[in-house]
XYZ file of C-alpha atoms in Angstrom:
556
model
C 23.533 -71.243 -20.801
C 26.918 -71.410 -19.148
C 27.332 -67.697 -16.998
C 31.329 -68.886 -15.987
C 33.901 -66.267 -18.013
C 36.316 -68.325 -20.378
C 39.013 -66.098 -19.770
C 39.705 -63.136 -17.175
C 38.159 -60.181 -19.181
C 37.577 -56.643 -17.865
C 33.724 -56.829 -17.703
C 33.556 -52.982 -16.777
C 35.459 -52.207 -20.019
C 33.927 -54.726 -22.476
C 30.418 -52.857 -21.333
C 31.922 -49.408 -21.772
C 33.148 -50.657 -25.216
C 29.625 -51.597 -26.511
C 27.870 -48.834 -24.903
C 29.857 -46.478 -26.607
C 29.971 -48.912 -30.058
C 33.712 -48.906 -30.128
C 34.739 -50.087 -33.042
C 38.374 -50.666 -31.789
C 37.156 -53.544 -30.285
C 35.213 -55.505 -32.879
C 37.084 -59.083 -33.696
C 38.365 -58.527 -29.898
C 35.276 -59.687 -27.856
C 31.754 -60.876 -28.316
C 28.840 -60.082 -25.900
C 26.172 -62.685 -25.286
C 22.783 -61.549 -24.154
C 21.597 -63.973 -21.328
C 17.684 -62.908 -21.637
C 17.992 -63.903 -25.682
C 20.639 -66.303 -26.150
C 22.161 -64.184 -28.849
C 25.899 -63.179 -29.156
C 26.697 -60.013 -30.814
C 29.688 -58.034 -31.930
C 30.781 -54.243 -30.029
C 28.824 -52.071 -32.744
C 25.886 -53.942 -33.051
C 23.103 -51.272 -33.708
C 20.801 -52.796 -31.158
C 19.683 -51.056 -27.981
C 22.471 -51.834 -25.675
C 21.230 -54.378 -22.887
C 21.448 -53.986 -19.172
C 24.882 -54.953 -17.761
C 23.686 -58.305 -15.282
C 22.526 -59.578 -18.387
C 25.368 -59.806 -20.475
C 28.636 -61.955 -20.562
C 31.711 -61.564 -22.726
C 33.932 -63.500 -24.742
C 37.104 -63.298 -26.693
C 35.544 -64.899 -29.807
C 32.481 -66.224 -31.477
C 33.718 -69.550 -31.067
C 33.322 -69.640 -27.129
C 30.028 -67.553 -27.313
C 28.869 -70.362 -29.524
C 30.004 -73.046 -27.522
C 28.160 -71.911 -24.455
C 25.173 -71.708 -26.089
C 24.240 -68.840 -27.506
C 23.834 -67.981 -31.521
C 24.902 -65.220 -33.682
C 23.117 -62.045 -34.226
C 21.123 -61.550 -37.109
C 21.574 -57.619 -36.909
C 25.717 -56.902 -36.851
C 26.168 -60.579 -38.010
C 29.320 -61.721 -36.211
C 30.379 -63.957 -39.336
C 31.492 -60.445 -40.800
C 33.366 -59.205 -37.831
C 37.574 -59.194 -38.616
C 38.794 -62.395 -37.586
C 41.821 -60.709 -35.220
C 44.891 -63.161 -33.143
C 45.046 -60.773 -30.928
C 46.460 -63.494 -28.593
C 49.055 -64.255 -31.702
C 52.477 -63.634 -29.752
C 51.055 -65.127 -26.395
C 50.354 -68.598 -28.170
C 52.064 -69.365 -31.871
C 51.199 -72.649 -31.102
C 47.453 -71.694 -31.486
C 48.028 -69.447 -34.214
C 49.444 -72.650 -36.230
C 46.777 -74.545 -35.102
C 44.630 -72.626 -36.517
C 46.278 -72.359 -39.807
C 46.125 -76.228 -40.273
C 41.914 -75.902 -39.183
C 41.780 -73.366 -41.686
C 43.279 -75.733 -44.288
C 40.958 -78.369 -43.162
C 43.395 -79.516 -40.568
C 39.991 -81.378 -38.424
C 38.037 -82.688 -41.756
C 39.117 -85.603 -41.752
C 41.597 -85.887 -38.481
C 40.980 -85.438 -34.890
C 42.785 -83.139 -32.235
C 45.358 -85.581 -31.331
C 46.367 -85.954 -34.955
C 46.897 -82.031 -35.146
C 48.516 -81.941 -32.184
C 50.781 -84.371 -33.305
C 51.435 -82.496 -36.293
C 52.524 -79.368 -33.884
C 54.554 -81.207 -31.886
C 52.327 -81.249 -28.676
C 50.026 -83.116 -26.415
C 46.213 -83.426 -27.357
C 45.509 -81.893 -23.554
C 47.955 -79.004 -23.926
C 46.511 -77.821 -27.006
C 43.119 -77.952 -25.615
C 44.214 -76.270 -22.804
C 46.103 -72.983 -24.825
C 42.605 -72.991 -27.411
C 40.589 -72.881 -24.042
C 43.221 -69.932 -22.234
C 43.578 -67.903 -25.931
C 40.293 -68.506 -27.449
C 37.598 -69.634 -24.855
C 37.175 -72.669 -26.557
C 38.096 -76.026 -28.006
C 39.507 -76.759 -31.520
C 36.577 -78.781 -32.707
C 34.217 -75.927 -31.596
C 36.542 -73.812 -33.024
C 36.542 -75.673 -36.204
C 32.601 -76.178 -36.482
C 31.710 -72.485 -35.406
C 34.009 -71.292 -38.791
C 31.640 -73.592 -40.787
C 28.676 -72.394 -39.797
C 30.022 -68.632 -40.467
C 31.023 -69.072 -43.635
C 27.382 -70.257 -44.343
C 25.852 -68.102 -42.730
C 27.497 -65.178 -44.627
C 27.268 -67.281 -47.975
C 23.793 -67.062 -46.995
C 23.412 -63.577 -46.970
C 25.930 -62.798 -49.201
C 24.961 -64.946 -52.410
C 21.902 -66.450 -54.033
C 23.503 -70.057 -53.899
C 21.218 -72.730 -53.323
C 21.025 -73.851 -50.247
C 22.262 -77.293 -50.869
C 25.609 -75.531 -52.835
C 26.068 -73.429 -49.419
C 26.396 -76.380 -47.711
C 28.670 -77.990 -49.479
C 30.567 -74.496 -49.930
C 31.020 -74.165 -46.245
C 32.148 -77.652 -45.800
C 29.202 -79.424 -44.224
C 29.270 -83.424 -44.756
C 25.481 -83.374 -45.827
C 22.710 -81.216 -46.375
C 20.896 -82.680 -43.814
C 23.578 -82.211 -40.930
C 23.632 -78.556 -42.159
C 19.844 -77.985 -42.109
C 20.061 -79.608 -38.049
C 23.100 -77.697 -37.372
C 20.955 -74.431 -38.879
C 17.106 -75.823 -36.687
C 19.777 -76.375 -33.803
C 21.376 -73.321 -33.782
C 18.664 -70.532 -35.164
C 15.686 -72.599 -34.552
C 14.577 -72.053 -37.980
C 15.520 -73.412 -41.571
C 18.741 -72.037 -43.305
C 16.496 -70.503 -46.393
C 14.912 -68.522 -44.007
C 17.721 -66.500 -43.054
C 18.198 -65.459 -46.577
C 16.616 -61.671 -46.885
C 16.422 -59.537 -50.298
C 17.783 -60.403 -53.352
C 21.233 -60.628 -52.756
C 23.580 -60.703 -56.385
C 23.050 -63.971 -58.568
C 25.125 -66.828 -58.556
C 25.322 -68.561 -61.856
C 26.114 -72.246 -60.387
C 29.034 -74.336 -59.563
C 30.231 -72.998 -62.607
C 30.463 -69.446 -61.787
C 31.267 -66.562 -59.609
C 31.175 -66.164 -56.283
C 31.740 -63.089 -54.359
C 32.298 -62.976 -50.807
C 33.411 -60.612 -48.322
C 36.965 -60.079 -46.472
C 36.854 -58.273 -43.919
C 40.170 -56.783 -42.027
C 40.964 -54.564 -39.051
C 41.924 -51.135 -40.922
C 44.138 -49.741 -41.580
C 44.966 -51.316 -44.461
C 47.901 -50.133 -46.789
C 46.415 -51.457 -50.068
C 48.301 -49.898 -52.177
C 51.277 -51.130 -51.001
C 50.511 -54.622 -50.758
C 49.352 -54.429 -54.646
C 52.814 -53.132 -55.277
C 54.929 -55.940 -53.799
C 52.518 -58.405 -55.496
C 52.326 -56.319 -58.748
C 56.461 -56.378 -59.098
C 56.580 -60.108 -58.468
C 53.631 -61.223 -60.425
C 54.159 -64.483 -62.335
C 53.129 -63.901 -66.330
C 50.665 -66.381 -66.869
C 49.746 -66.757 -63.670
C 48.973 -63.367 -61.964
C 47.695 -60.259 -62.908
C 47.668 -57.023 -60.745
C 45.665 -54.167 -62.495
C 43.085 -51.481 -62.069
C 43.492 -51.446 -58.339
C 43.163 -55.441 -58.259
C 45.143 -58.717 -57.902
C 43.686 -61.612 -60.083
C 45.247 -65.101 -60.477
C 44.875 -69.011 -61.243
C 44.189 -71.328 -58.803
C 44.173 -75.027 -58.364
C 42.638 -76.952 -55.613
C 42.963 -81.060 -55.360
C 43.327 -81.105 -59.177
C 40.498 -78.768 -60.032
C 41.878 -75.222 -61.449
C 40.082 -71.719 -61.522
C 40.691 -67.971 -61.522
C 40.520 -65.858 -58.400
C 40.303 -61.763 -58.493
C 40.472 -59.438 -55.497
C 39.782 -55.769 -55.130
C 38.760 -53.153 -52.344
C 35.213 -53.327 -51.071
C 33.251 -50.620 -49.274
C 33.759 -50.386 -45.616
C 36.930 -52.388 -43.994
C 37.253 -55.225 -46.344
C 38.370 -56.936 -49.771
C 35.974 -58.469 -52.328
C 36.974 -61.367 -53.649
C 35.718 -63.061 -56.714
C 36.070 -66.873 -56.981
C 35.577 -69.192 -60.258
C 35.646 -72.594 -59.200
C 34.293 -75.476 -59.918
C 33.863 -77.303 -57.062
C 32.063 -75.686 -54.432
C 33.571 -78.248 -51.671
C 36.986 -76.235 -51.941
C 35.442 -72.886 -51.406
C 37.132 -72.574 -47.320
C 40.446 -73.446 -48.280
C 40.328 -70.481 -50.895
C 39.360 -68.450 -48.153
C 41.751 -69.240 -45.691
C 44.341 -68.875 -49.064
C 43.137 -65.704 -49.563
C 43.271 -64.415 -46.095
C 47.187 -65.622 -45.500
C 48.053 -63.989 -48.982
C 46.911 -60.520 -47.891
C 47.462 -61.181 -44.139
C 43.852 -60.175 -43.137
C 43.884 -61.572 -39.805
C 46.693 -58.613 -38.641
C 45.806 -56.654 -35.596
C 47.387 -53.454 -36.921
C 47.217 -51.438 -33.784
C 49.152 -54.248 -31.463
C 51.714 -54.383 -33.789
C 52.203 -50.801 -34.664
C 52.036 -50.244 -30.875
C 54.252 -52.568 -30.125
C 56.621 -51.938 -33.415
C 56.838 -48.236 -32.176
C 58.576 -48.471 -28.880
C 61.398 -48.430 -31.146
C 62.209 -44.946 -31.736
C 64.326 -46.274 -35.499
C 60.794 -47.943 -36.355
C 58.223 -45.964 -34.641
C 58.847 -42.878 -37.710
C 58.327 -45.769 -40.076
C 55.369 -46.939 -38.512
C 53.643 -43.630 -38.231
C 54.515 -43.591 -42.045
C 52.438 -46.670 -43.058
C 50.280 -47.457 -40.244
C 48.720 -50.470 -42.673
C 51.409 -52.119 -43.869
C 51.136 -55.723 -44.479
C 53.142 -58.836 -44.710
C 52.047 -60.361 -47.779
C 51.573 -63.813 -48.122
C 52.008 -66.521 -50.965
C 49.137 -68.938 -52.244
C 50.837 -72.445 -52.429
C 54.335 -72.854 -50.353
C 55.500 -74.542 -53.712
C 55.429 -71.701 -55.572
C 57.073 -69.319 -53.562
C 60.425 -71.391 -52.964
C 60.858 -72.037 -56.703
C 60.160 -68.178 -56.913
C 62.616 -67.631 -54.965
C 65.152 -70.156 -56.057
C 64.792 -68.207 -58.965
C 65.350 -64.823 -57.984
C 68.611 -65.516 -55.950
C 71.075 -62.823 -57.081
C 68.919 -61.525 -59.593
C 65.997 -58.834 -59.359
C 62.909 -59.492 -59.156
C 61.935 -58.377 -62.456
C 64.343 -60.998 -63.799
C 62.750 -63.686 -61.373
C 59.732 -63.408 -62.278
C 60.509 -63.436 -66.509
C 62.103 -66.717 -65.290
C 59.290 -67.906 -63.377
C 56.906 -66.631 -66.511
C 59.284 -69.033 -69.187
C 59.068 -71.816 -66.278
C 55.253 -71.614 -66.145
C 55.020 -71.452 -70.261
C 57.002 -74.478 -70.811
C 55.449 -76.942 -67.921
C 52.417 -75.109 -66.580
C 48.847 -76.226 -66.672
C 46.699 -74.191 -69.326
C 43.926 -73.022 -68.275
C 40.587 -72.914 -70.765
C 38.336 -69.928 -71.018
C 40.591 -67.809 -68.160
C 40.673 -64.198 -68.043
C 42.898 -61.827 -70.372
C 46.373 -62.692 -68.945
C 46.081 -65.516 -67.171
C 46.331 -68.717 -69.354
C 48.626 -71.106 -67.070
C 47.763 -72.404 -63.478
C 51.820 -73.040 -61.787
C 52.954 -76.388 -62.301
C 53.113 -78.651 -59.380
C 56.274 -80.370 -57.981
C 55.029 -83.730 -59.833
C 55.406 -81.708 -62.876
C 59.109 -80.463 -62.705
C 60.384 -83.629 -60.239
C 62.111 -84.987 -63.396
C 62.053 -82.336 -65.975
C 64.503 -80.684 -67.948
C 65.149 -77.353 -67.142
C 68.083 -76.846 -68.680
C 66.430 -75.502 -71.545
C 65.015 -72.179 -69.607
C 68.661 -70.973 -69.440
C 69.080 -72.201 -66.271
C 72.741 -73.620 -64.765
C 72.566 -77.394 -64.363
C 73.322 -77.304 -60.235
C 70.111 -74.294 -60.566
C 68.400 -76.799 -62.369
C 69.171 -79.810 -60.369
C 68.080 -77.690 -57.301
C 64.878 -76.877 -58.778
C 64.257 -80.658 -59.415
C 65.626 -82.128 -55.747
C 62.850 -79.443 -54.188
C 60.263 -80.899 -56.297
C 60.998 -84.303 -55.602
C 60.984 -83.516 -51.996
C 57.744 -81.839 -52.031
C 56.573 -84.897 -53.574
C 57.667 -87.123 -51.007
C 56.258 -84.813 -47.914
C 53.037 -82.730 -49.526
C 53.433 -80.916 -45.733
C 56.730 -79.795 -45.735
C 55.698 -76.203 -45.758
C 52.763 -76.732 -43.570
C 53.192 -75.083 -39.734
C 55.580 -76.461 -37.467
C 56.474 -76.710 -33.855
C 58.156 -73.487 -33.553
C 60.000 -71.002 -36.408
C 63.417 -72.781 -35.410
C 61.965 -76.423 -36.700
C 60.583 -74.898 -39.852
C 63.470 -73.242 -40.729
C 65.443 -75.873 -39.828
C 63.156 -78.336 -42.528
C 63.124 -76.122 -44.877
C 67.146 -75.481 -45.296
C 67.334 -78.854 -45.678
C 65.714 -78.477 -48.866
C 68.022 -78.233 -51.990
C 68.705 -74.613 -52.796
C 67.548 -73.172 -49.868
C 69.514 -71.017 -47.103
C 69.237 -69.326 -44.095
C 67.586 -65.926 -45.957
C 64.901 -68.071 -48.287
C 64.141 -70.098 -45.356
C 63.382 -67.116 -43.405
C 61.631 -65.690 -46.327
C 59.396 -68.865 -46.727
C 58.310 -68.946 -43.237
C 57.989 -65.347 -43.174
C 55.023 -65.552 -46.441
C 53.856 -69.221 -46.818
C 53.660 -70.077 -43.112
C 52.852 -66.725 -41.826
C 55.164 -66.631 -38.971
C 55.177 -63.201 -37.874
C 58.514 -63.726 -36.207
C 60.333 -64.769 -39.286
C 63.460 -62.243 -39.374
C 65.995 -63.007 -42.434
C 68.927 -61.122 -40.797
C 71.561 -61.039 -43.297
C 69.214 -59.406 -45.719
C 71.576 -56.597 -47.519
C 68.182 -54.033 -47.523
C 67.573 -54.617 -43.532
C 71.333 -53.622 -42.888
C 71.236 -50.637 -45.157
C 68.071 -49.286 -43.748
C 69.710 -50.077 -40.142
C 72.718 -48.032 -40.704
C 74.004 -45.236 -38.630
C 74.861 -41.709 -39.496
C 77.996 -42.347 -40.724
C 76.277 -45.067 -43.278
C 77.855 -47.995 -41.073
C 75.516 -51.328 -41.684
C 75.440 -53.387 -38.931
C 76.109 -56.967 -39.071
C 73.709 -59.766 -39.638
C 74.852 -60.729 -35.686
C 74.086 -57.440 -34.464
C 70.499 -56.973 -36.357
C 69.515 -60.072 -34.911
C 70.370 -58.711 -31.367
C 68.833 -55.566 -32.323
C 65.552 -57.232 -33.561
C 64.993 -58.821 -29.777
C 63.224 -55.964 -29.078
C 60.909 -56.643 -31.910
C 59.485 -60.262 -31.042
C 57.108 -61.008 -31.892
C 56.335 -58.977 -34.714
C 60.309 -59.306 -36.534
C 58.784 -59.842 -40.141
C 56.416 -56.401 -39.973
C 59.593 -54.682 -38.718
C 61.752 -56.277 -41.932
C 58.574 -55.045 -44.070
C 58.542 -51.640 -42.786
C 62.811 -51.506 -42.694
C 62.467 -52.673 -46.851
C 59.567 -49.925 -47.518
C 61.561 -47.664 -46.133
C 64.613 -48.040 -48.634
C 62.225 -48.640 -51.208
C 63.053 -52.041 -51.451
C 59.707 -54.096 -51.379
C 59.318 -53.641 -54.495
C 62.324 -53.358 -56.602
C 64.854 -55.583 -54.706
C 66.303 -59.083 -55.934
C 64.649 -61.856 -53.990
C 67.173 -63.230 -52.147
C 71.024 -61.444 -50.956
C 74.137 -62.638 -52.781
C 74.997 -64.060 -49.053
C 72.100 -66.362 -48.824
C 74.029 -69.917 -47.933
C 72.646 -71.618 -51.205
C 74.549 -74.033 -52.905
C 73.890 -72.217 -56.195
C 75.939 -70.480 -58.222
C 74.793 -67.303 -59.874
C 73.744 -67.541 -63.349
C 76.110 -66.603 -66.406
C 75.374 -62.859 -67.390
C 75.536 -63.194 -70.762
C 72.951 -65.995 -70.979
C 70.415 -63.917 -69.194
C 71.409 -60.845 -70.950
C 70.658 -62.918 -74.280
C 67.254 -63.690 -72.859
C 66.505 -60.040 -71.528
C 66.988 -60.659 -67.912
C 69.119 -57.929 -65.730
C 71.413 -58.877 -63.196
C 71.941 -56.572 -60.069
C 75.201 -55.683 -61.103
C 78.561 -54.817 -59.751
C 76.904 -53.061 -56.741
C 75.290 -55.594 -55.328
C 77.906 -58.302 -55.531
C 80.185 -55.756 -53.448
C 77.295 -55.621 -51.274
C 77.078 -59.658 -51.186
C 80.864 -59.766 -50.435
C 80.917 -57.384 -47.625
C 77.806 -59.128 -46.260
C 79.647 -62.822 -46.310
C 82.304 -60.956 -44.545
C 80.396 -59.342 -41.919
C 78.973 -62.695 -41.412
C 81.563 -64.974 -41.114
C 82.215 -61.971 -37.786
C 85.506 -60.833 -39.562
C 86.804 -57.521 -40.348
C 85.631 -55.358 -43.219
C 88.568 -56.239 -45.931
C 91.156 -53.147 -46.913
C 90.494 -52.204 -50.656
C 92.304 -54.903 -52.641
C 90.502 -57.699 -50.229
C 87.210 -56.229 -50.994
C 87.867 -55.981 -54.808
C 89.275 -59.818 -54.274
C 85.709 -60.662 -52.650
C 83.616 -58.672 -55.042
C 85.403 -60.624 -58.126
C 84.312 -64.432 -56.142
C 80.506 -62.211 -55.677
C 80.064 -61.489 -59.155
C 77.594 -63.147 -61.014
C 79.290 -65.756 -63.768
């Protein structure tokens, strides 16, 4: 057993913390026990040991690299998987989104630091400062979690865990299991656990999160946007299609007892069962520290009321990068109601059906192969919409990765308005929900500046919300989230301002009316036209200059 700290922790407070059982600090640090070998989480139930014997570390990945293995008692595979370092080190925080996807399957650390624009040492170097230990440890000690809670969780075969968690073999699970335990995997198992039908079925695994967690409000903002077809929020739950390398399948998700989410997974290939995890987890942002950010959030005395409103409020995430663009190419200058009765007739005409699914879900979302050279024309969409939808496919085609993590939020945002349709807001949007960059900020959103205005109902300008949103970093998109809850706006509000730099125009009124989709109206393209205004840095327009601008905003 190594006895050297990875990281400068506060020994005196880390013992005070699991002498007490704090629960504040579980997913923050993990105590190993020097006379066992064993590595347990703050509140595990077991008699707390003396203090020489004990040494601390900021996750279960560099307790398991030193040596020691997991607790059978508080099970550190079930602990909420926090970044509290996130802010310190988005560098590591994308790293780990790409392990996550499966970044280190079939790639080594050079090729994923490549892919994040740095040198193999320096990323070894920021995993060992932020997490205690390298990426390949970090990537290996995930595995074995995952089967070890599958373990306890289901009655899957051992041979289907191991392919579930993403072992290569059964044997080099059952010696990673001897090595690691120093017993078989099966014997792990205890009681009966719920029954697992096959490869075939359901499987149910826990989600655990750092509470608290606004629920309700994250089922809203996916409930209003909810693809028909393709989603279904109802009864307190969120269900959907899936597909995964080809194969497709049905996810559900509901609240569990205690601090987590239950989620239900029909697949039928075991193999992809981590990267619907790690899906799951960015769609309903389950890795947020909620007390950092609220902390942090609050120092502003605008947001701190807000904050103090919805402690638990959470950025909520998208399940393919794909998806969510043509979503929102969709919903520029239209509400979201209409977007997604767009997105429903898109899905009808060139989704996937899916056999035997559950009531209300009968397409999975057609992939960019699928609409790269299709007609759209035919949904009622404008032929420049149309062709935009198309050139995005065909780009996804030619670079599967383009929403993947990047170097820094600049260089994604910069990729992705290169994309056909895309502007400054969608862009931020994008990287604000598919690549989970907490920093995203789209700062000529119309609802930010109205929920930033002064007494006197004066919005600021998109220049001076960004200036104003310094003080946020590195937590911009939870301040955006609470700023839109607080006008009411996360779930009722079009999906992109009518000054988003798109090369679209809007579509013709009358052809959505015919088709039963409302347009924002007269409001909102005043709205758009003072916003183009405010951004271009020139003076608000005198009465007939803002009637001119309105006319050019106006959906036609």
């Amino acid at each position: 057993m190594r006895e050297d700290q990875p990281m400068d922790l506060d020994a005196e407070a880390c013992y005070r913390a699991i002498a007490t059982r704090d629960a504040r600090f579980d997913g923050r640090l993990f105590i190993a026990v020097k006379s066992t070998g064993i590595y347990c989480r703050p509140i595990c139930p077991a008699r707390t040991p003396k203090r020489e014997n004990l040494a601390f570390y900021p996750s279960a990945a560099a307790a398991q690299e030193a040596g020691y293995r997991p607790c059978l008692r508080c099970r550190p595979e079930s602990a909420p998987d926090l970044g509290v370092w996130r802010g310190t080190s988005n560098t590591v925080s994308r790293a780990l989104a790409l392990i996550e996807k499966g970044g280190l399957d079939d790639a080594d650390v050079e090729a994923l630091a490549d892919r994040l624009g740095v040198g193999e040492r320096q990323l070894r170097r920021l995993f060992r400062r932020h997490l205690g230990a390298s990426p390949i440890a970090v990537a290996q000690t995930r595995r074995v979690l995952l089967a070890k809670h599958l373990i306890h969780e289901t009655r899957l075969p051992m041979s289907e865990v191991a392919l579930a968690a993403g072992f290569g073999s059964i044997r080099r699970f059952n010696e990673t299991f001897q090595q690691l335990f120093g017993r078989a995997p099966s014997t792990l198992r205890r009681g009966t656990g719920a029954a697992s039908p096959g490869p075939a079925g359901e499987v149910a695994i826990l989600l655990p999160y750092r509470p608290p967690y606004d629920w309700p409000a994250i089922l809203a903002f996916l409930r209003a946007r909810a693809i028909p077809g393709v989603e279904v929020v109802a009864r307190d739950g969120y269900t959907r299609t899936i597909e995964v390398a080809g194969a497709h399948g049905t996810v559900a998700v509901r609240p569990a007892t205690g601090n987590a989410l239950r989620a239900t997974i029909q697949f039928p290939q075991l193999s992809a069962l981590p990267t619907i995890v790690a899906r799951l987890r960015r769609v309903f942002d389950l890795i947020a520290d909620p007390e950092v950010i609220g902390a942090h959030l609050s120092e502003d005395p605008r947001l701190a009321p807000l904050v103090a409103a919805r402690p638990g409020l959470r950025v909520a995430g998208a399940w393919d990068g794909f998806e969510l663009a043509v979503r929102a190419l969709l919903g520029q200058q239209i509400t979201v109601a209409g977007a997604a009765t767009l997105a429903g007739r898109l899905v009808a005409a060139y989704g996937k059906p899916l056999a035997g699914g559950v009531e209300g879900l009968s397409h999975v979302f057609p992939g960019p192969e699928r609409l790269a050279d299709a007609d759209l024309s035919s949904l009622g969409l404008t032929r420049a919409r149309a062709a935009a939808l198309g050139g995005l496919a065909r780009a996804v085609v030619a670079d599967p990765q383009i929403f993947g993590p990047r170097q820094s939020l600049d260089a994604a945002v910069l990729k992705l308005r290169a994309l056909p349709g895309i502007g400054e807001w969608t862009a931020q949007y994008i990287a604000m929900r598919e690549m989970r960059e907490p920093d995203a900020f789209p700062a000529a959103d119309l609802g930010l500046m109205r929920a930033m205005a002064d007494r006197k109902g004066r919005r600021p300008s998109p220049g001076a919300l960004l200036a104003r949103a310094e003080r946020w970093r590195p937590w911009r998109a939870y301040a955006a989230q609470h700023l839109w809850a607080s006008q009411g706006m996360s779930y009722d509000r079009g999906e992109a301002p009518g000054d988003d730099r798109s090369p679209l125009r809007p579509l013709h009124p009358a052809r959505l009316a015919a088709r039963g989709v409302r347009t924002d109206g007269d409001r909102e393209a005043r709205d758009a036209g003072a916003g183009r205004a405010a951004a271009r840095g020139g003076a608000r327009p005198g009465r007939a200059g803002r009637r001119a601008v309105a006319a050019r905003g106006r959906p036609r």
